[in-house]
Amino acid sequence: MTKININLISGRTIQQGVSMEAGKEKENYMTSCGLIELDQADIHQLGIMKNTNVRVTSKFGSVIVKAILATQGPHPGLGWIPMGPWANMLVDSNTYSTGTPTFKGTAVTVEPAENEHVLSSIDLVLKSCNDV
Amino acid sequence: MSKRLTDIICPFCGTLCDDIEIDVSDDGKQILEVYNACAIGSEKFLHVQSPDRITRPRMKQEDGSWNEITYDEAAKYTAKVLCDAKKPLMYGWSSTSCEAQSIGHMIGEQVGGVLDNTATVCHGSTLIAMQDVGIPSCTLGEVKNRADRIIFWGCNPAHAHPRHMSRYSIYSRGYFTGKGSKSRKIIVVDPRPTDSASLADEYIQVEQGRDYELLDAFRAALKGSPLPKMIAGVPSEKIYELVEILKQGRFVVIFFGMGVTHSLGKNHNIDMAIALTSDLNNYTKASIIAMRGHYNVTGSGQVLGWQFGFPFCVDLSRGFARYNPGETSSNDLLMRGEVDGCLVIGSDPGSHFPIGSVKKINAIPTVCVDPHMTPTAAISKCHVPVALVGIEVGGSCYRMDNVPIDSRKVVDPPEGMLTDAEFLDLVLKEVNKIKGDAK
Ligand code: SF4
């Protein structure tokens, strides 16, 4: 199956802010943040339709999110997951003596995972914590 | 009938908009309409009356279900967790008032805790850079009235601080900037062509993680030094051109965000941005401001600063204040397994810390003080909902430019609900009892 290697960053989106304030346990938070924005060129290379689920994996973890076409692009080679538990499944905790983990610039692979589900924020965190 | 409340503060982001107007019902219990706020701010106000709001403290049972308890019981449990721990982590403080923070700090002193705020995953590296090289800064009022060159570096206010541009940085008309956006040149530097970039006069697509190099190139160009053809994905001619635009300005302001603080280089990226600001002062006036996120993260840094001398990750476990980011900071403490009890207030590390750290919070006794259900609440042993500061109780907050503003109460909290400060007061009393020096 096709896999692509890209660089991942995360951060705020207005939908992330609004859905977060409306309740992180609600579905809207998951649909606003449980996604990866990919450049058209990367979606093409991955050989998937937009709006299908993918597995994103880094050295630090793995998560299922929905792949959508970049809303603020183009940026080939760069993936974007809004800040939240989905992005944080993949982030390096190392702070390099600054206190701040390295939230931006994570090397990840993306592969199709049409039959997998995106979990809600609460389920995702509870499941990862109890899977240890 | 309804009444209109004016000059309300929005308690979401560091812009701390102070012109919100709200219609409340005659009995002062219900918010009917929110005016002037952005979509995020409006949602924050309206969500307080969500019918499924949790209004009483609760303890998690063996099977994962919740059991309602009283505030007194919750305070007793919290005090016990903090007193039993050798090194409790007391994290958050950014979505609450300076008054609540100062009570929390008294508890921290009593229990020998580590007091850390959300700057630790946000602008902590900025605070380190400020301590290293100083910072030429100004207020947002000065930006509005004077700035004619604005740089947004690694930040996307259109999404994160939606009214920043209209109130202060692009469209606002000030004393010397009467033509609003026409009197300003806007430059956006970001690896993505963001919605903020689409509003700019110049957009520079820097390669992710190479901000230091590009900032350094700006400094070199400012001094007239030769540059290689391409730097961090940007042609040198563009850099020379932009430097000319900056030099010709009357007042340059650099706003920067997580793009620089979260990328490798971290505090050194900001050192370089500050150095560029200071160099620009040889030609014109220039200032630099961090785009702070939580509405009172700046206030937490201020209160910690007055009381202990350091703005975040203050370790009181040895009976005096120590500060060493990388050692006394939340994620490092958690990853090394050094903390054995946790109080989270005014923040949500369950969503916003790397999962490695979240697993560690799950493994120790944690109390989460938060009005809402969040992933942090889900992994805590005790969840204490409280009234929302800036909506259901007033209190002091600091805007991103370090200007203190008093937030105001809009409506009553649900019956019987305590505020952060009231709950922390109960915890402090219990801690004093356990420590044996109750007054
Ligand atoms: S810009 Fe920030 S402070 Fe202003 S209304 Fe929006 S969220 Fe609130």
XYZ file of C-alpha atoms and ligand atoms in Angstrom:
579
model
C 0.000 0.000 0.000
C 1.227 3.510 -0.752
C 2.775 5.420 2.098
C 4.089 8.950 1.954
C 6.603 10.665 4.216
C 5.821 14.243 5.130
C 6.597 16.885 7.731
C 3.800 17.584 10.207
C 2.819 20.802 11.952
C -0.176 21.681 14.101
C -1.796 24.817 15.427
C -5.035 26.654 15.866
C -7.899 26.895 13.419
C -11.025 28.900 14.045
C -13.087 25.707 13.868
C -10.781 24.193 16.488
C -11.445 27.175 18.783
C -15.201 27.259 18.275
C -15.729 23.492 18.616
C -13.439 23.345 21.653
C -15.488 26.013 23.436
C -18.707 24.199 22.536
C -17.433 21.045 24.287
C -14.471 18.776 23.685
C -16.650 15.719 24.274
C -18.893 16.682 21.342
C -18.701 15.292 17.838
C -17.980 18.676 16.325
C -14.607 18.833 18.124
C -13.669 15.506 16.559
C -14.743 16.535 13.062
C -12.907 19.879 13.448
C -9.630 18.507 14.809
C -9.472 14.784 14.002
C -8.232 15.505 10.527
C -5.084 16.044 8.514
C -4.902 18.714 5.859
C -2.816 17.449 2.985
C -1.593 19.252 -0.087
C -3.204 18.268 -3.393
C 0.131 16.860 -4.597
C 0.467 14.660 -1.495
C -3.118 13.372 -1.743
C -2.379 12.502 -5.358
C 0.813 10.696 -4.433
C -0.983 8.795 -1.700
C -3.525 7.642 -4.252
C -6.587 8.327 -2.102
C -9.790 10.294 -2.503
C -10.048 13.303 -0.240
C -12.120 12.869 2.913
C -10.970 9.288 3.520
C -9.437 8.126 6.757
C -5.679 7.675 6.987
C -3.222 6.422 9.568
C -0.538 8.929 10.479
C 2.497 7.518 12.263
C 5.570 9.112 13.791
C 8.401 7.776 15.948
C 6.244 8.694 18.949
C 2.812 7.316 18.116
C 0.076 6.740 15.609
C -3.446 8.079 15.018
C -6.365 7.688 12.619
C -7.627 10.968 11.163
C -9.576 12.040 8.121
C -7.463 13.344 5.217
C -8.858 16.527 3.726
C -7.540 18.885 1.093
C -5.446 21.716 2.590
C -7.651 24.722 3.292
C -4.659 27.047 3.559
C -2.243 25.880 0.899
C -0.460 24.947 -1.268
C 2.286 23.444 0.880
C 3.544 20.207 -0.687
C 5.373 17.954 1.757
C 3.715 19.561 4.770
C 0.792 18.054 6.698
C -1.397 19.959 9.147
C -3.437 18.579 12.058
C -5.252 21.196 14.181
C -3.956 21.395 17.749
C -5.608 18.850 20.014
C -5.299 15.216 21.128
C -5.113 13.828 17.569
C -2.030 15.892 16.694
C -0.556 15.158 20.110
C -0.555 11.402 19.476
C 2.395 12.081 17.174
C 4.413 14.769 18.930
C 7.910 14.438 20.383
C 7.778 15.166 24.143
C 11.430 16.230 24.101
C 11.708 19.888 25.088
C 15.451 20.268 24.453
C 15.761 22.091 27.800
C 13.126 24.705 27.055
C 10.074 23.121 28.690
C 8.232 23.195 25.351
C 7.785 19.905 23.470
C 8.569 19.975 19.746
C 5.016 20.394 18.447
C 6.051 21.441 14.948
C 8.259 19.640 12.477
C 7.420 15.986 13.208
C 8.445 13.469 10.534
C 5.387 11.297 9.814
C 4.207 8.682 7.357
C 0.662 8.738 6.042
C -1.104 5.637 4.697
C -4.701 4.932 3.706
C -6.920 3.434 6.431
C -10.412 3.617 4.930
C -11.834 1.004 7.255
C -10.610 2.535 10.500
C -12.541 5.055 12.612
C -11.556 8.422 13.968
C -12.038 8.320 17.743
C -13.595 11.097 19.835
C -11.162 13.157 21.925
C -12.167 11.458 25.172
C -12.092 7.916 23.739
C -8.760 8.556 22.042
C -7.062 9.799 25.221
C -8.639 7.169 27.495
C -7.778 4.362 25.091
C -4.153 5.478 24.688
C -3.716 5.898 28.435
C -5.199 2.503 29.245
C -3.354 0.676 26.456
C 0.029 1.287 28.077
C -37.321 42.379 28.509
C -33.556 42.310 28.474
C -30.741 44.611 29.468
C -27.580 45.384 27.538
C -24.239 45.099 29.355
C -21.386 46.982 27.700
C -17.562 46.988 27.928
C -17.416 43.285 28.716
C -14.053 41.492 28.384
C -13.856 38.351 26.256
C -12.038 35.662 28.242
C -10.761 33.488 25.428
C -7.597 34.716 23.728
C -4.774 37.093 24.627
C -6.363 39.901 22.605
C -8.747 40.286 25.573
C -11.258 42.342 23.553
C -12.856 44.820 25.949
C -15.749 46.046 23.831
C -18.099 43.067 24.005
C -21.783 43.853 24.508
C -24.167 41.282 25.877
C -27.935 41.161 26.248
C -28.953 39.355 29.408
C -32.407 38.485 30.655
C -33.993 40.813 33.173
C -33.225 38.526 36.106
C -29.543 38.550 35.050
C -29.474 34.765 34.723
C -29.407 34.164 30.984
C -27.266 35.402 28.108
C -29.518 36.210 25.167
C -27.177 37.700 22.593
C -23.446 38.439 22.294
C -22.287 41.373 20.173
C -18.832 42.310 18.808
C -17.095 39.041 19.806
C -15.596 36.740 17.176
C -17.024 33.254 16.582
C -14.816 31.700 19.282
C -15.561 34.405 21.861
C -19.329 34.182 21.235
C -19.231 30.404 21.644
C -17.372 30.768 24.930
C -20.068 33.082 26.329
C -22.985 31.051 25.023
C -21.640 27.695 26.158
C -22.070 28.607 29.846
C -25.767 27.889 29.519
C -25.373 24.556 27.801
C -28.028 22.267 29.312
C -25.612 19.361 29.835
C -23.185 21.423 31.912
C -21.609 19.606 34.852
C -22.357 21.588 38.010
C -21.078 19.463 40.899
C -17.684 17.928 41.784
C -17.351 14.207 41.137
C -14.985 11.333 41.851
C -14.144 8.625 39.375
C -15.154 5.103 40.441
C -13.314 1.844 39.760
C -15.521 1.138 36.733
C -14.843 4.561 35.231
C -18.234 6.052 36.149
C -18.538 9.251 38.184
C -19.931 9.734 41.669
C -21.115 13.196 42.730
C -19.470 14.672 45.840
C -19.595 18.036 47.651
C -17.108 20.878 47.188
C -15.899 20.244 50.750
C -15.162 16.610 49.966
C -13.426 17.637 46.735
C -11.314 20.182 48.627
C -10.346 17.566 51.230
C -9.344 15.097 48.519
C -7.350 17.745 46.603
C -5.519 18.812 49.770
C -4.682 15.190 50.540
C -3.356 14.535 47.021
C -1.161 17.636 47.206
C 0.075 16.974 50.763
C 0.712 13.257 50.184
C 2.801 13.936 47.087
C 6.547 14.471 47.380
C 6.507 16.763 44.367
C 3.006 17.749 43.244
C 2.567 19.440 39.884
C 0.135 22.360 39.936
C -0.421 23.119 36.288
C -2.530 25.511 34.227
C -3.579 28.893 35.691
C -4.103 30.527 32.292
C -7.922 30.550 32.118
C -8.423 31.928 35.579
C -7.983 35.244 37.362
C -4.825 36.619 38.964
C -6.682 36.493 42.303
C -7.244 32.722 41.999
C -3.630 32.269 40.889
C -2.319 33.958 44.013
C -4.354 31.630 46.271
C -3.030 28.672 44.280
C 0.502 29.920 44.842
C -0.064 29.958 48.612
C -1.088 26.303 48.362
C 2.011 25.651 46.230
C 4.240 27.126 48.934
C 2.601 25.010 51.634
C 2.843 21.712 49.763
C 6.200 22.297 48.039
C 4.676 22.035 44.574
C 5.779 22.930 41.079
C 3.754 25.839 39.675
C 3.690 25.848 35.899
C 1.385 27.573 33.437
C 0.431 26.966 29.817
C 3.357 29.107 28.607
C 5.257 25.867 29.083
C 3.663 24.532 25.865
C 3.271 27.902 24.192
C 5.407 31.015 24.683
C 7.728 29.554 27.338
C 10.594 29.781 24.879
C 9.694 33.450 24.366
C 10.020 34.045 28.105
C 13.449 32.375 28.048
C 14.516 34.575 25.116
C 13.264 37.685 26.923
C 15.364 36.800 29.937
C 18.372 36.172 27.689
C 18.322 39.257 25.504
C 15.586 41.623 26.772
C 12.665 42.788 24.649
C 11.822 46.102 22.963
C 8.036 46.093 23.195
C 4.981 48.326 23.321
C 1.244 48.138 23.942
C -1.440 47.230 21.432
C -2.726 50.800 21.767
C 0.574 52.052 20.359
C 0.297 49.523 17.540
C -3.159 50.773 16.679
C -2.165 54.443 16.745
C 1.342 54.362 15.320
C 2.408 51.167 13.570
C 2.660 51.343 9.787
C 4.684 48.154 9.206
C 3.304 44.951 10.685
C 4.976 41.542 10.455
C 3.116 38.381 11.466
C 5.827 35.746 11.856
C 4.699 32.161 12.431
C 1.255 33.188 13.608
C -2.177 33.128 12.029
C -4.355 35.733 13.753
C -7.216 35.170 11.298
C -7.745 31.845 13.093
C -6.158 32.191 16.531
C -6.837 35.843 17.441
C -9.677 36.700 15.055
C -10.250 40.338 16.103
C -6.580 41.277 16.584
C -6.351 42.573 13.035
C -9.486 44.682 13.140
C -8.895 46.098 16.619
C -5.147 46.718 16.569
C -2.949 45.565 13.764
C -4.368 45.891 10.232
C -7.715 47.613 9.853
C -7.979 49.793 12.946
C -7.768 53.561 12.447
C -5.627 55.252 15.055
C -4.298 58.736 15.713
C -1.445 58.485 13.181
C -2.933 55.631 11.167
C -6.185 57.262 10.096
C -6.397 55.353 6.854
C -6.509 51.974 8.574
C -5.129 49.192 6.409
C -4.182 51.715 3.687
C -1.709 53.325 6.043
C -0.013 50.010 6.809
C 2.124 47.448 5.021
C 1.478 43.908 6.221
C 4.055 41.137 5.881
C 3.263 37.493 6.750
C 5.999 34.876 7.165
C 4.712 31.302 7.468
C 5.331 27.873 5.916
C 1.650 27.822 4.905
C -0.135 30.499 2.864
C -2.627 31.065 5.665
C -5.831 33.093 5.708
C -3.801 35.815 7.439
C -1.298 35.679 4.548
C -4.128 36.331 2.117
C -4.699 39.698 3.840
C -1.033 40.698 3.619
C 0.794 42.919 1.157
C 3.707 40.496 1.173
C 3.691 36.788 1.955
C 6.924 34.862 2.477
C 6.733 31.046 2.447
C 9.583 30.094 4.777
C 10.630 26.446 4.904
C 9.256 24.973 8.148
C 11.794 25.090 10.983
C 14.189 27.491 9.246
C 13.009 30.726 10.819
C 16.322 31.335 12.561
C 18.142 31.355 9.254
C 15.645 33.693 7.644
C 15.624 36.098 10.589
C 19.406 36.121 10.498
C 19.283 36.882 6.773
C 16.982 39.855 7.468
C 19.559 41.162 9.926
C 22.382 40.696 7.430
C 20.387 42.408 4.676
C 19.609 45.286 7.025
C 23.347 45.808 7.465
C 23.870 45.645 3.683
C 25.776 42.343 3.818
C 25.778 39.962 0.835
C 23.430 36.944 0.995
C 23.320 33.607 -0.839
C 20.654 33.377 -3.563
C 18.128 31.414 -1.503
C 17.686 31.388 2.253
C 15.143 29.060 3.919
C 13.275 28.849 0.606
C 13.187 32.633 0.103
C 15.101 34.446 -2.686
C 17.575 37.018 -1.354
C 16.140 39.799 -3.572
C 12.866 39.429 -1.708
C 14.646 39.812 1.625
C 16.457 42.994 0.479
C 13.144 44.337 -0.839
C 11.347 43.675 2.451
C 14.126 45.203 4.493
C 13.720 48.415 2.455
C 9.977 48.413 3.156
C 10.707 48.060 6.883
C 13.362 50.784 6.933
C 10.971 53.202 5.290
C 8.337 52.641 7.946
C 7.751 54.970 10.893
C 6.997 52.173 13.331
C 7.552 48.462 12.727
C 5.887 45.840 14.930
C 6.705 42.141 14.741
C 4.014 39.777 16.068
C 5.139 36.180 16.399
C 3.519 32.927 17.432
C 3.842 29.191 17.756
C 5.505 28.898 14.342
C 8.729 30.035 15.971
C 8.261 28.866 19.571
C 7.281 25.281 18.635
C 9.876 24.680 15.909
C 13.374 23.490 16.680
C 15.599 26.346 17.714
C 12.760 27.551 19.963
C 14.088 30.335 22.239
C 16.978 30.963 19.832
C 14.526 31.750 17.031
C 13.074 34.421 19.281
C 16.511 35.701 20.308
C 17.060 36.361 16.621
C 13.639 38.002 16.125
C 14.332 40.294 19.083
C 17.798 41.085 17.721
C 16.222 41.998 14.365
C 13.777 44.308 16.181
C 16.604 45.922 18.048
C 18.636 46.349 14.803
C 15.637 47.970 13.127
C 15.734 50.619 15.834
C 18.903 51.950 14.193
C 16.742 53.054 11.262
C 13.235 53.570 12.615
C 11.173 52.619 15.669
C 10.459 48.907 16.108
C 8.786 46.694 18.709
C 7.986 43.024 19.061
C 4.988 41.340 20.741
C 4.240 37.663 21.406
C 0.779 36.503 20.283
C -0.269 34.993 23.605
C -3.052 32.412 23.481
C -5.015 31.893 26.718
C -6.589 35.127 27.888
C -4.681 35.213 31.181
C -1.498 33.230 30.553
C 0.311 36.576 30.623
C -1.274 37.262 34.031
C -0.041 33.950 35.389
C 3.494 34.872 34.342
C 3.072 38.265 35.993
C 1.790 36.905 39.310
C 4.455 34.173 39.450
C 6.981 36.853 38.572
C 5.975 39.175 41.436
C 5.799 36.372 43.943
C 8.722 34.114 43.027
C 10.772 35.977 40.426
C 10.128 33.591 37.515
C 7.276 33.536 34.974
C 6.616 29.773 34.629
C 7.811 26.335 35.821
C 8.557 27.521 39.365
C 9.654 24.621 41.582
C 8.961 25.196 45.297
C 9.717 21.629 46.383
C 12.925 22.614 48.169
C 11.253 25.383 50.141
C 12.513 28.187 47.896
C 11.808 29.064 44.271
C 13.867 27.308 41.610
C 13.426 27.781 37.863
C 15.096 25.749 35.183
C 13.040 25.082 32.024
C 13.816 21.564 30.847
C 14.114 20.441 34.448
C 11.295 22.093 36.415
C 8.838 22.263 33.474
C 5.693 20.093 33.340
C 6.467 17.899 30.353
C 10.014 17.186 31.493
C 8.866 16.382 35.043
C 6.130 14.105 33.736
C 8.313 12.314 31.217
C 10.932 11.663 33.891
C 8.215 10.429 36.274
C 9.215 12.986 38.915
C 5.775 14.155 39.989
C 3.442 12.046 42.066
C 0.297 14.137 42.355
C -1.293 16.714 40.102
C -3.728 19.624 40.210
C -4.832 20.962 36.839
C -6.702 24.263 36.726
C -7.621 26.604 33.882
C -6.107 24.453 31.130
C -6.376 21.083 29.394
C -3.080 19.190 29.198
C -5.026 16.042 28.276
C -5.668 17.649 24.893
C -2.607 19.824 24.554
C 0.357 17.841 25.912
C 2.053 15.118 23.854
C 0.397 11.778 24.632
C 3.556 10.536 26.400
C 3.032 13.179 29.087
C -0.739 12.635 29.204
C -0.181 8.953 30.067
C 1.897 10.030 33.058
C -0.889 12.344 34.300
C -3.283 9.398 33.996
C -1.010 7.274 36.166
C -0.896 9.633 39.180
C -3.713 11.021 41.358
C -4.945 14.080 39.476
C -7.610 16.654 40.299
C -8.977 18.661 37.382
C -10.645 22.000 38.099
C -12.489 22.871 34.898
C -16.013 24.023 34.049
C -16.187 21.555 31.149
C -15.729 17.902 30.311
C -12.284 17.591 28.746
C -9.784 14.793 28.097
C -7.973 15.992 31.264
C -11.169 15.592 33.283
C -11.570 12.122 31.749
C -8.170 10.937 33.022
C -8.477 12.622 36.446
C -9.586 10.966 39.657
C -11.569 14.014 40.719
C -13.271 16.618 38.495
C -14.294 19.941 40.035
C -16.448 22.160 37.824
C -16.308 25.868 38.680
C -17.844 29.157 37.552
C -16.256 30.694 34.454
C -13.990 33.667 35.125
C -14.921 36.647 32.954
C -18.498 35.401 32.541
C -19.804 34.251 35.919
C -17.275 36.015 38.139
C -14.946 38.971 37.562
C -11.195 39.102 38.150
C -7.940 40.602 36.887
C -6.371 39.417 33.633
C -3.378 40.516 31.571
C -3.606 41.109 27.816
C -0.861 39.804 25.514
C 0.956 43.169 25.740
C 1.068 42.946 29.566
C -1.738 45.448 30.110
C -3.921 44.413 33.084
C -7.664 44.544 32.490
C -10.461 43.764 34.943
C -12.856 41.189 33.577
C -16.520 41.522 34.511
C -19.274 39.260 35.632
C -22.090 38.867 33.114
C -24.465 36.271 34.611
C -24.769 34.210 37.777
C -23.186 30.755 37.811
C -25.553 27.787 38.263
C -26.906 27.604 41.808
C -24.396 26.413 44.410
C -21.402 26.498 42.086
C -18.095 27.824 43.438
C -15.514 29.956 41.639
C -11.863 28.917 41.201
C -10.830 31.287 43.987
C -13.496 29.998 46.394
C -12.567 26.374 45.725
C -8.841 27.057 46.102
C -9.589 28.835 49.368
C -11.237 25.668 50.670
C -8.232 23.619 49.537
C -5.824 26.039 51.222
C -7.727 25.715 54.525
C -7.564 21.915 54.299
C -3.855 22.026 53.422
C -3.222 24.269 56.426
C -5.097 21.807 58.634
C -3.003 18.888 57.380
C 0.222 20.838 57.684
C -0.746 21.734 61.234
C -0.462 25.485 61.061
C -4.111 26.449 60.688
C -4.606 29.993 61.843
S -10.320 38.014 19.310
Fe -9.955 36.823 21.166
S -10.565 38.162 22.849
Fe -11.428 39.031 20.969
S -13.503 38.210 20.813
Fe -12.185 36.808 19.663
S -11.531 35.239 21.134
Fe -12.384 36.953 22.300
